[in-house]
mmCIF file of C-alpha atoms and ligand atoms in Angstrom:
data_model
loop_
_atom_site.group_PDB
_atom_site.id
_atom_site.type_symbol
_atom_site.label_atom_id
_atom_site.label_comp_id
_atom_site.label_asym_id
_atom_site.label_seq_id
_atom_site.Cartn_x
_atom_site.Cartn_y
_atom_site.Cartn_z
ATOM 1 C CA MET A 1 -13.411 -83.779 -4.826
ATOM 2 C CA SER A 2 -11.998 -80.160 -5.042
ATOM 3 C CA ALA A 3 -9.138 -79.356 -7.309
ATOM 4 C CA PRO A 4 -5.543 -79.391 -5.880
ATOM 5 C CA ILE A 5 -3.625 -76.504 -4.921
ATOM 6 C CA LEU A 6 -0.048 -76.309 -6.278
ATOM 7 C CA VAL A 7 2.629 -74.823 -4.069
ATOM 8 C CA VAL A 8 5.828 -73.861 -6.019
ATOM 9 C CA ALA A 9 9.145 -74.576 -4.220
ATOM 10 C CA GLU A 10 11.948 -72.051 -3.817
ATOM 11 C CA GLY A 11 14.852 -73.014 -1.570
ATOM 12 C CA SER A 12 18.547 -73.213 -0.878
ATOM 13 C CA ASP A 13 20.848 -76.110 0.053
ATOM 14 C CA GLY A 14 17.987 -78.564 -0.749
ATOM 15 C CA ARG A 15 15.707 -76.975 1.859
ATOM 16 C CA LEU A 16 12.509 -75.053 1.273
ATOM 17 C CA GLY A 17 12.912 -71.366 1.933
ATOM 18 C CA GLY A 18 10.730 -69.416 4.346
ATOM 19 C CA PRO A 19 8.560 -67.920 1.553
ATOM 20 C CA THR A 20 7.625 -71.480 0.333
ATOM 21 C CA LEU A 21 6.867 -72.761 3.937
ATOM 22 C CA GLU A 22 4.582 -69.554 4.295
ATOM 23 C CA SER A 23 2.677 -70.566 1.202
ATOM 24 C CA ILE A 24 2.208 -74.137 2.405
ATOM 25 C CA SER A 25 0.494 -72.609 5.480
ATOM 26 C CA VAL A 26 -1.811 -70.630 3.263
ATOM 27 C CA ALA A 27 -2.522 -73.481 0.994
ATOM 28 C CA ARG A 28 -3.631 -75.545 4.161
ATOM 29 C CA THR A 29 -5.979 -72.977 5.445
ATOM 30 C CA LEU A 30 -7.368 -71.755 2.076
ATOM 31 C CA GLY A 31 -9.670 -74.659 1.775
ATOM 32 C CA GLY A 32 -10.181 -76.747 -1.401
ATOM 33 C CA GLY A 33 -8.363 -79.798 -2.605
ATOM 34 C CA PRO A 34 -5.129 -81.434 -1.549
ATOM 35 C CA VAL A 35 -1.804 -79.550 -1.421
ATOM 36 C CA ILE A 36 0.679 -80.609 -4.046
ATOM 37 C CA GLY A 37 4.302 -79.487 -4.173
ATOM 38 C CA PHE A 38 6.195 -78.401 -7.284
ATOM 39 C CA ALA A 39 10.042 -78.394 -7.631
ATOM 40 C CA THR A 40 12.479 -77.930 -10.302
ATOM 41 C CA GLY A 41 16.105 -77.228 -10.789
ATOM 42 C CA ARG A 42 19.250 -79.163 -9.614
ATOM 43 C CA ALA A 43 18.019 -79.535 -6.039
ATOM 44 C CA ALA A 44 14.512 -80.675 -7.137
ATOM 45 C CA ASN A 45 14.667 -84.125 -5.294
ATOM 46 C CA GLU A 46 15.840 -82.682 -2.066
ATOM 47 C CA LEU A 47 13.137 -79.969 -2.246
ATOM 48 C CA ALA A 48 10.556 -82.676 -2.981
ATOM 49 C CA SER A 49 11.642 -84.556 0.190
ATOM 50 C CA ASP A 50 11.544 -81.344 2.176
ATOM 51 C CA PHE A 51 7.817 -80.967 1.308
ATOM 52 C CA GLY A 52 7.422 -84.172 2.998
ATOM 53 C CA ARG A 53 8.682 -82.682 6.285
ATOM 54 C CA PHE A 54 5.650 -80.384 6.336
ATOM 55 C CA GLY A 55 2.861 -83.055 5.418
ATOM 56 C CA VAL A 56 2.793 -82.507 1.695
ATOM 57 C CA ASP A 57 2.246 -86.092 0.425
ATOM 58 C CA ARG A 58 2.594 -85.531 -3.271
ATOM 59 C CA VAL A 59 5.137 -83.519 -5.230
ATOM 60 C CA LEU A 60 5.618 -82.989 -8.899
ATOM 61 C CA ILE A 61 9.212 -82.496 -10.296
ATOM 62 C CA VAL A 62 10.272 -81.024 -13.605
ATOM 63 C CA PRO A 63 13.768 -82.104 -13.671
ATOM 64 C CA ASN A 64 15.085 -80.726 -16.961
ATOM 65 C CA LEU A 65 14.664 -77.005 -17.239
ATOM 66 C CA GLY A 66 18.270 -76.845 -18.520
ATOM 67 C CA SER A 67 19.864 -74.510 -15.815
ATOM 68 C CA ASP A 68 18.893 -72.340 -12.959
ATOM 69 C CA ALA A 69 19.391 -69.389 -15.236
ATOM 70 C CA VAL A 70 16.700 -70.114 -17.659
ATOM 71 C CA PRO A 71 14.294 -67.279 -18.257
ATOM 72 C CA VAL A 72 11.421 -66.976 -15.890
ATOM 73 C CA GLY A 73 8.899 -67.674 -18.779
ATOM 74 C CA VAL A 74 10.389 -71.159 -19.096
ATOM 75 C CA HIS A 75 9.631 -71.865 -15.313
ATOM 76 C CA ALA A 76 6.177 -70.407 -16.000
ATOM 77 C CA ASN A 77 5.674 -72.961 -18.633
ATOM 78 C CA ALA A 78 6.734 -75.857 -16.492
ATOM 79 C CA VAL A 79 4.501 -74.851 -13.599
ATOM 80 C CA ALA A 80 1.501 -74.311 -15.887
ATOM 81 C CA PHE A 81 2.016 -77.807 -17.390
ATOM 82 C CA ALA A 82 2.383 -79.391 -14.030
ATOM 83 C CA ALA A 83 -0.841 -77.551 -12.759
ATOM 84 C CA ASP A 84 -2.797 -78.696 -15.696
ATOM 85 C CA HIS A 85 -1.280 -82.247 -15.197
ATOM 86 C CA VAL A 86 -2.880 -82.604 -11.798
ATOM 87 C CA GLY A 87 -5.934 -80.378 -12.520
ATOM 88 C CA ALA A 88 -4.991 -77.857 -10.056
ATOM 89 C CA ASP A 89 -7.054 -74.685 -9.915
ATOM 90 C CA THR A 90 -4.760 -72.581 -7.619
ATOM 91 C CA VAL A 91 -0.950 -71.962 -7.647
ATOM 92 C CA LEU A 92 0.676 -70.459 -4.720
ATOM 93 C CA PHE A 93 4.150 -68.747 -4.575
ATOM 94 C CA GLY A 94 6.196 -67.291 -1.662
ATOM 95 C CA GLY A 95 6.639 -63.523 -1.422
ATOM 96 C CA SER A 96 10.235 -63.505 -2.816
ATOM 97 C CA ILE A 97 11.265 -61.617 -5.869
ATOM 98 C CA PHE A 98 11.345 -64.855 -7.713
ATOM 99 C CA GLY A 99 7.806 -65.874 -6.507
ATOM 100 C CA ARG A 100 6.308 -62.507 -7.506
ATOM 101 C CA ASP A 101 8.038 -62.502 -10.879
ATOM 102 C CA LEU A 102 6.911 -65.977 -11.600
ATOM 103 C CA ALA A 103 3.463 -65.358 -10.485
ATOM 104 C CA GLY A 104 2.923 -62.694 -13.155
ATOM 105 C CA HIS A 105 4.322 -64.787 -15.881
ATOM 106 C CA LEU A 106 2.389 -67.858 -14.920
ATOM 107 C CA ALA A 107 -0.907 -65.762 -14.828
ATOM 108 C CA VAL A 108 -0.465 -64.701 -18.438
ATOM 109 C CA ARG A 109 0.722 -68.147 -19.491
ATOM 110 C CA TRP A 110 -2.158 -69.978 -17.528
ATOM 111 C CA ASN A 111 -4.810 -67.321 -18.210
ATOM 112 C CA ALA A 112 -5.316 -66.938 -14.537
ATOM 113 C CA ALA A 113 -6.575 -64.291 -12.028
ATOM 114 C CA VAL A 114 -3.483 -63.130 -9.999
ATOM 115 C CA ALA A 115 -2.784 -61.263 -6.742
ATOM 116 C CA THR A 116 0.592 -60.511 -5.136
ATOM 117 C CA GLY A 117 1.444 -59.283 -1.667
ATOM 118 C CA VAL A 118 -1.310 -61.465 -0.229
ATOM 119 C CA ILE A 119 -1.825 -60.985 3.613
ATOM 120 C CA ASP A 120 -5.030 -62.975 3.959
ATOM 121 C CA ALA A 121 -6.762 -65.559 1.674
ATOM 122 C CA ARG A 122 -9.987 -67.521 1.920
ATOM 123 C CA ARG A 123 -12.128 -69.497 -0.600
ATOM 124 C CA ASP A 124 -15.721 -68.565 -1.182
ATOM 125 C CA GLY A 125 -17.136 -71.184 -3.497
ATOM 126 C CA ALA A 126 -15.406 -70.730 -6.866
ATOM 127 C CA ILE A 127 -13.983 -67.392 -5.684
ATOM 128 C CA VAL A 128 -10.778 -66.837 -3.837
ATOM 129 C CA GLU A 129 -11.052 -63.580 -1.743
ATOM 130 C CA VAL A 130 -7.631 -62.066 -0.827
ATOM 131 C CA ARG A 131 -6.551 -58.912 1.173
ATOM 132 C CA ARG A 132 -3.225 -57.069 0.419
ATOM 133 C CA PRO A 133 -1.619 -53.695 1.210
ATOM 134 C CA VAL A 134 -1.845 -51.060 -1.381
ATOM 135 C CA PHE A 135 -0.712 -47.379 -1.781
ATOM 136 C CA GLY A 136 2.663 -48.377 -0.175
ATOM 137 C CA GLY A 137 0.951 -49.868 2.769
ATOM 138 C CA ARG A 138 -1.458 -47.047 3.652
ATOM 139 C CA ALA A 139 -4.379 -48.998 2.848
ATOM 140 C CA THR A 140 -5.517 -52.586 2.518
ATOM 141 C CA GLU A 141 -7.735 -53.805 -0.348
ATOM 142 C CA THR A 142 -9.918 -56.758 -0.676
ATOM 143 C CA ARG A 143 -10.124 -58.518 -4.085
ATOM 144 C CA ARG A 144 -12.244 -61.423 -5.387
ATOM 145 C CA LEU A 145 -10.445 -63.543 -7.772
ATOM 146 C CA GLU A 146 -12.669 -65.873 -9.956
ATOM 147 C CA GLY A 147 -11.218 -68.992 -11.462
ATOM 148 C CA PRO A 148 -11.009 -71.403 -13.284
ATOM 149 C CA HIS A 149 -7.390 -70.590 -12.436
ATOM 150 C CA VAL A 150 -6.034 -68.421 -9.560
ATOM 151 C CA VAL A 151 -2.421 -67.513 -8.918
ATOM 152 C CA LEU A 152 -1.390 -66.040 -5.556
ATOM 153 C CA ALA A 153 2.005 -64.631 -4.329
ATOM 154 C CA ILE A 154 2.015 -64.404 -0.594
ATOM 155 C CA ARG A 155 3.454 -61.358 1.229
ATOM 156 C CA LEU A 156 6.774 -62.163 2.829
ATOM 157 C CA HIS A 157 6.480 -62.768 6.604
ATOM 158 C CA ALA A 158 2.598 -62.339 6.680
ATOM 159 C CA PHE A 159 2.114 -66.093 7.568
ATOM 160 C CA ALA A 160 3.871 -68.397 10.107
ATOM 161 C CA ALA A 161 5.620 -71.562 8.679
ATOM 162 C CA PRO A 162 3.534 -74.709 9.015
ATOM 163 C CA SER A 163 4.209 -77.179 11.846
ATOM 164 C CA GLU A 164 6.240 -80.232 11.062
ATOM 165 C CA ASP A 165 4.375 -83.367 10.062
ATOM 166 C CA PRO A 166 7.000 -85.700 8.593
ATOM 167 C CA GLY A 167 6.187 -88.159 5.890
ATOM 168 C CA THR A 168 7.631 -89.359 2.562
ATOM 169 C CA PRO A 169 5.827 -87.826 -0.367
ATOM 170 C CA LEU A 170 4.888 -89.597 -3.597
ATOM 171 C CA VAL A 171 7.097 -87.964 -6.292
ATOM 172 C CA ASP A 172 5.970 -87.736 -10.068
ATOM 173 C CA VAL A 173 8.299 -86.660 -12.717
ATOM 174 C CA VAL A 174 6.453 -84.480 -15.325
ATOM 175 C CA VAL A 175 8.079 -83.401 -18.591
ATOM 176 C CA PRO A 176 6.561 -80.396 -20.189
ATOM 177 C CA PRO A 177 6.696 -80.050 -24.060
ATOM 178 C CA PRO A 178 9.555 -78.086 -25.416
ATOM 179 C CA VAL A 179 9.243 -74.311 -25.123
ATOM 180 C CA LEU A 180 9.076 -71.820 -27.995
ATOM 181 C CA PRO A 181 12.604 -70.696 -29.049
ATOM 182 C CA ALA A 182 11.645 -67.169 -28.183
ATOM 183 C CA LEU A 183 11.185 -68.029 -24.527
ATOM 184 C CA LEU A 184 14.769 -69.209 -24.344
ATOM 185 C CA ALA A 185 16.198 -66.207 -26.230
ATOM 186 C CA PRO A 186 17.098 -63.846 -23.325
ATOM 187 C CA ARG A 187 20.171 -65.810 -22.330
ATOM 188 C CA ARG A 188 22.150 -64.678 -19.144
ATOM 189 C CA THR A 189 25.677 -63.661 -20.131
ATOM 190 C CA SER A 190 26.969 -62.692 -16.667
ATOM 191 C CA VAL A 191 26.061 -62.141 -13.100
ATOM 192 C CA GLU A 192 27.535 -59.347 -11.055
ATOM 193 C CA PRO A 193 26.507 -59.482 -7.296
ATOM 194 C CA SER A 194 25.258 -56.355 -5.837
ATOM 195 C CA THR A 195 27.131 -54.912 -2.925
ATOM 196 C CA ALA A 196 25.285 -55.850 0.117
ATOM 197 C CA GLY A 197 25.847 -55.490 3.878
ATOM 198 C CA ALA A 198 27.129 -58.330 5.989
ATOM 199 C CA GLY A 199 24.379 -60.548 7.502
ATOM 200 C CA PRO A 200 21.053 -61.613 5.893
ATOM 201 C CA SER A 201 19.921 -60.160 2.517
ATOM 202 C CA LEU A 202 17.651 -56.892 2.772
ATOM 203 C CA GLY A 203 14.814 -58.432 0.755
ATOM 204 C CA ASP A 204 13.973 -61.355 3.128
ATOM 205 C CA ALA A 205 15.491 -60.435 6.491
ATOM 206 C CA SER A 206 13.172 -60.736 9.525
ATOM 207 C CA ILE A 207 14.957 -57.669 11.096
ATOM 208 C CA VAL A 208 16.213 -54.578 9.173
ATOM 209 C CA VAL A 209 18.192 -51.726 10.715
ATOM 210 C CA SER A 210 18.395 -48.705 8.399
ATOM 211 C CA GLY A 211 20.443 -45.478 8.852
ATOM 212 C CA GLY A 212 19.774 -42.007 7.520
ATOM 213 C CA ARG A 213 21.327 -38.709 7.136
ATOM 214 C CA GLY A 214 21.356 -38.390 10.758
ATOM 215 C CA VAL A 215 24.571 -40.488 11.018
ATOM 216 C CA ARG A 216 26.256 -37.547 9.327
ATOM 217 C CA ALA A 217 29.259 -39.287 7.665
ATOM 218 C CA ALA A 218 30.157 -42.513 5.967
ATOM 219 C CA GLU A 219 32.387 -43.673 8.733
ATOM 220 C CA ASN A 220 29.654 -43.176 11.338
ATOM 221 C CA PHE A 221 27.414 -45.666 9.493
ATOM 222 C CA GLN A 222 29.196 -48.454 11.105
ATOM 223 C CA LEU A 223 27.179 -47.757 14.241
ATOM 224 C CA VAL A 224 24.135 -48.731 12.354
ATOM 225 C CA GLU A 225 25.915 -51.854 11.102
ATOM 226 C CA GLU A 226 27.044 -52.875 14.604
ATOM 227 C CA LEU A 227 23.451 -52.643 15.892
ATOM 228 C CA ALA A 228 22.410 -54.654 12.982
ATOM 229 C CA ALA A 229 25.024 -57.281 13.542
ATOM 230 C CA SER A 230 23.968 -57.625 17.185
ATOM 231 C CA LEU A 231 20.515 -58.371 16.113
ATOM 232 C CA GLY A 232 21.380 -60.581 13.240
ATOM 233 C CA ALA A 233 19.660 -57.935 10.983
ATOM 234 C CA ALA A 234 20.139 -56.805 7.447
ATOM 235 C CA VAL A 235 21.328 -53.222 6.893
ATOM 236 C CA GLY A 236 19.226 -50.635 4.934
ATOM 237 C CA ALA A 237 19.644 -46.861 4.331
ATOM 238 C CA SER A 238 17.681 -43.833 3.298
ATOM 239 C CA ARG A 239 18.324 -42.297 -0.067
ATOM 240 C CA ALA A 240 20.113 -39.480 1.640
ATOM 241 C CA VAL A 241 22.815 -41.958 2.585
ATOM 242 C CA THR A 242 23.118 -43.674 -0.811
ATOM 243 C CA ASP A 243 23.062 -40.302 -2.784
ATOM 244 C CA ALA A 244 25.913 -39.136 -0.515
ATOM 245 C CA GLY A 245 27.863 -42.311 -1.429
ATOM 246 C CA TRP A 246 28.129 -43.430 2.232
ATOM 247 C CA ARG A 247 26.705 -46.771 1.183
ATOM 248 C CA PRO A 248 25.860 -48.328 -2.127
ATOM 249 C CA SER A 249 22.385 -47.923 -3.722
ATOM 250 C CA SER A 250 21.691 -51.630 -3.108
ATOM 251 C CA PHE A 251 21.175 -50.616 0.530
ATOM 252 C CA GLN A 252 18.399 -48.080 -0.275
ATOM 253 C CA VAL A 253 14.920 -48.673 1.074
ATOM 254 C CA GLY A 254 11.891 -46.782 -0.382
ATOM 255 C CA GLN A 255 10.111 -45.824 -3.521
ATOM 256 C CA THR A 256 13.245 -45.956 -5.637
ATOM 257 C CA GLY A 257 14.918 -48.676 -3.646
ATOM 258 C CA ARG A 258 13.954 -51.926 -2.055
ATOM 259 C CA SER A 259 10.606 -52.601 -0.419
ATOM 260 C CA VAL A 260 10.990 -54.501 2.809
ATOM 261 C CA SER A 261 8.403 -55.996 5.163
ATOM 262 C CA PRO A 262 10.336 -57.478 8.180
ATOM 263 C CA GLN A 263 9.084 -58.366 11.648
ATOM 264 C CA LEU A 264 11.096 -55.528 12.952
ATOM 265 C CA TYR A 265 12.279 -52.315 11.160
ATOM 266 C CA VAL A 266 14.638 -49.919 13.021
ATOM 267 C CA ALA A 267 14.972 -46.501 11.564
ATOM 268 C CA VAL A 268 17.986 -44.569 12.758
ATOM 269 C CA GLY A 269 18.395 -40.786 12.007
ATOM 270 C CA ILE A 270 15.679 -41.079 9.179
ATOM 271 C CA SER A 271 13.154 -38.413 9.105
ATOM 272 C CA GLY A 272 10.426 -40.450 7.531
ATOM 273 C CA ALA A 273 9.775 -38.876 4.134
ATOM 274 C CA ILE A 274 6.992 -40.549 2.231
ATOM 275 C CA GLN A 275 9.265 -41.931 -0.451
ATOM 276 C CA HIS A 276 11.163 -43.849 2.458
ATOM 277 C CA LEU A 277 7.972 -44.877 4.249
ATOM 278 C CA VAL A 278 6.400 -46.659 1.203
ATOM 279 C CA GLY A 279 9.274 -49.148 1.214
ATOM 280 C CA MET A 280 9.005 -50.122 4.952
ATOM 281 C CA LEU A 281 5.578 -49.238 6.058
ATOM 282 C CA SER A 282 4.286 -52.789 6.048
ATOM 283 C CA SER A 283 6.962 -53.833 8.690
ATOM 284 C CA ARG A 284 5.346 -55.433 11.557
ATOM 285 C CA VAL A 285 6.987 -53.459 14.142
ATOM 286 C CA ILE A 286 8.616 -50.185 13.509
ATOM 287 C CA VAL A 287 11.181 -48.579 15.914
ATOM 288 C CA ALA A 288 12.362 -44.973 15.338
ATOM 289 C CA ILE A 289 15.575 -43.407 16.794
ATOM 290 C CA ASN A 290 15.632 -39.681 16.106
ATOM 291 C CA SER A 291 16.680 -36.539 17.867
ATOM 292 C CA ASP A 292 13.743 -34.479 16.586
ATOM 293 C CA PRO A 293 10.480 -35.446 18.367
ATOM 294 C CA SER A 294 8.377 -33.902 15.543
ATOM 295 C CA ALA A 295 10.134 -36.153 12.873
ATOM 296 C CA PRO A 296 7.396 -37.651 10.661
ATOM 297 C CA ILE A 297 8.782 -41.211 11.344
ATOM 298 C CA PHE A 298 7.360 -41.150 14.734
ATOM 299 C CA ARG A 299 3.714 -41.066 13.297
ATOM 300 C CA VAL A 300 4.390 -44.498 11.861
ATOM 301 C CA ALA A 301 6.567 -45.850 14.668
ATOM 302 C CA ASP A 302 5.282 -48.338 17.235
ATOM 303 C CA TYR A 303 8.149 -47.473 19.471
ATOM 304 C CA GLY A 304 10.165 -44.301 19.524
ATOM 305 C CA ILE A 305 13.242 -43.107 21.079
ATOM 306 C CA VAL A 306 13.889 -39.396 21.080
ATOM 307 C CA GLY A 307 17.572 -38.704 21.375
ATOM 308 C CA ASP A 308 21.013 -38.586 19.950
ATOM 309 C CA LEU A 309 21.928 -41.671 17.939
ATOM 310 C CA PHE A 310 25.508 -41.276 18.840
ATOM 311 C CA GLN A 311 24.724 -41.928 22.421
ATOM 312 C CA ILE A 312 21.765 -44.331 21.956
ATOM 313 C CA LEU A 313 23.299 -46.790 19.385
ATOM 314 C CA PRO A 314 26.537 -47.730 21.295
ATOM 315 C CA ALA A 315 24.505 -48.289 24.400
ATOM 316 C CA LEU A 316 21.778 -50.209 22.607
ATOM 317 C CA THR A 317 24.302 -52.493 20.757
ATOM 318 C CA ALA A 318 26.235 -53.194 23.988
ATOM 319 C CA GLU A 319 22.995 -54.033 25.873
ATOM 320 C CA ILE A 320 21.847 -56.464 22.926
ATOM 321 C CA ARG A 321 25.153 -58.111 22.867
ATOM 322 C CA ARG A 322 25.139 -58.530 26.620
ATOM 323 C CA VAL A 323 21.567 -59.941 26.706
ATOM 324 C CA ARG A 324 22.336 -62.316 23.724
ATOM 325 C CA GLY A 325 25.582 -63.171 25.224
ATOM 326 C CA SER A 326 27.548 -62.236 22.148
HETATM 327 C C1 FAD B 1 11.267 -39.355 -6.721
HETATM 328 C C2 FAD B 1 11.876 -39.450 -5.426
HETATM 329 C C3 FAD B 1 12.192 -40.792 -5.000
HETATM 330 C C4 FAD B 1 12.711 -41.040 -3.713
HETATM 331 N N1 FAD B 1 13.051 -42.262 -3.305
HETATM 332 C C5 FAD B 1 13.425 -42.486 -2.054
HETATM 333 C C6 FAD B 1 13.664 -43.649 -1.588
HETATM 334 O O1 FAD B 1 13.645 -44.801 -2.300
HETATM 335 N N2 FAD B 1 14.192 -43.858 -0.328
HETATM 336 C C7 FAD B 1 14.405 -42.866 0.624
HETATM 337 O O2 FAD B 1 14.811 -43.048 1.759
HETATM 338 N N3 FAD B 1 14.173 -41.598 0.161
HETATM 339 C C8 FAD B 1 13.831 -41.303 -1.184
HETATM 340 N N4 FAD B 1 13.698 -40.071 -1.600
HETATM 341 C C9 FAD B 1 14.194 -39.028 -0.838
HETATM 342 C C10 FAD B 1 13.251 -38.674 0.332
HETATM 343 O O3 FAD B 1 12.341 -37.668 -0.130
HETATM 344 C C11 FAD B 1 14.144 -37.980 1.497
HETATM 345 O O4 FAD B 1 14.822 -36.930 1.076
HETATM 346 C C12 FAD B 1 15.024 -38.912 2.226
HETATM 347 O O5 FAD B 1 14.421 -40.167 2.527
HETATM 348 C C13 FAD B 1 15.616 -38.345 3.362
HETATM 349 O O6 FAD B 1 16.553 -39.180 3.986
HETATM 350 P P1 FAD B 1 16.816 -39.008 5.575
HETATM 351 O O7 FAD B 1 15.578 -39.307 6.335
HETATM 352 O O8 FAD B 1 17.975 -40.061 5.829
HETATM 353 O O9 FAD B 1 17.389 -37.620 5.728
HETATM 354 P P2 FAD B 1 16.741 -36.336 6.403
HETATM 355 O O10 FAD B 1 15.329 -36.091 5.910
HETATM 356 O O11 FAD B 1 17.726 -35.264 6.342
HETATM 357 O O12 FAD B 1 16.525 -36.765 7.882
HETATM 358 C C14 FAD B 1 17.600 -36.954 8.842
HETATM 359 C C15 FAD B 1 17.004 -37.354 10.182
HETATM 360 O O13 FAD B 1 18.044 -37.567 11.094
HETATM 361 C C16 FAD B 1 17.690 -36.899 12.374
HETATM 362 N N5 FAD B 1 18.900 -36.716 13.063
HETATM 363 C C17 FAD B 1 19.916 -35.846 12.655
HETATM 364 N N6 FAD B 1 20.845 -36.043 13.741
HETATM 365 C C18 FAD B 1 20.553 -36.952 14.612
HETATM 366 C C19 FAD B 1 21.167 -37.575 15.652
HETATM 367 N N7 FAD B 1 22.415 -37.115 16.267
HETATM 368 N N8 FAD B 1 20.505 -38.470 16.389
HETATM 369 C C20 FAD B 1 19.176 -38.981 15.814
HETATM 370 N N9 FAD B 1 18.708 -38.448 14.893
HETATM 371 C C21 FAD B 1 19.268 -37.447 14.119
HETATM 372 C C22 FAD B 1 16.953 -35.697 12.017
HETATM 373 O O14 FAD B 1 16.183 -35.257 13.003
HETATM 374 C C23 FAD B 1 16.270 -36.021 10.679
HETATM 375 O O15 FAD B 1 14.851 -36.405 11.037
HETATM 376 C C24 FAD B 1 13.055 -39.793 -2.814
HETATM 377 C C25 FAD B 1 12.807 -38.533 -3.256
HETATM 378 C C26 FAD B 1 12.208 -38.350 -4.493
HETATM 379 C C27 FAD B 1 11.861 -37.041 -4.851
#
């Protein structure tokens, strides 16, 4: 029988998050052995049950990592131990920051071939072949990862969640050996939340509305925020906006800001400089609103509206609110 595939849980309020659901889908279609869930932290038991909602019938729990703030190397140690415990040859993570970070640490710890940002994966004998965007989304590469161990982090929103297939999984508690003191050394001393817009967080929102210098002043940025609110979207910005101090740097999308890959990205008054594009080019659908028909953003946009944002945004927001009844 083929070796199992371990899917590492990330969630909130005891529910598996979207990135983990997407990796369950990949594990199902990848081919190979059975899919086994992995959960740790305070909500490990709830996450284990939630795996059952999607037909995963076995889950490993490591209950005693200490706290949710332990360094990522400690998580990697626990995942490697659990993977060896069941003889897994492949470990899958969602495309969150946590998943990508942990994938790298696990690969070193577990001596595995690793790929992140995966948009397609298939097994070819002992080899896992993956496709993933490179050069800021301007090309897609194919890589062949040879075992015995393979670690993949899936690109956010690149796969649909699996359909529900409720059941009660068999839960095994596994206890890894104590980690070296050096792994525990980087202790968290404080957490300062970054300033973020209202609505979903930029990193994992399925819709992002970003504003650029075209909005002209800090107070006008609220037009962008109102459009975002009408769509239930996260708010982003170009660097021109954050450099001007109209919004904090945590809003910035691009080379020196956040990378996003939502289902829908709306760029308002943004010219489309390459440093902005590399942070959003892998969005599924791009809509640009700009008064300059020759703005580079239109070269990457699926839909373009040429016009004055001060006329378009209020009308668009009002129409979306009307259609959505909000
Ligand atoms: C090393 C480096 C790193 C960088 N990193 C980033 C990064 O991470 N993210 C980033 O965004 N940039 C980054 N930049 C900056 C980048 O090069 C651009 O300067 C920046 O993206 C421009 O922002 P913008 O499109 O908002 O402004 P502009 O280029 O000034 O474009 C404003 C747009 O608004 C349009 N407009 C004006 N008025 C209206 C109106 N009334 N209605 C509709 N449209 C209107 C204009 O036609 C224009 O296209 C970086 C640059 C460097 C050198």
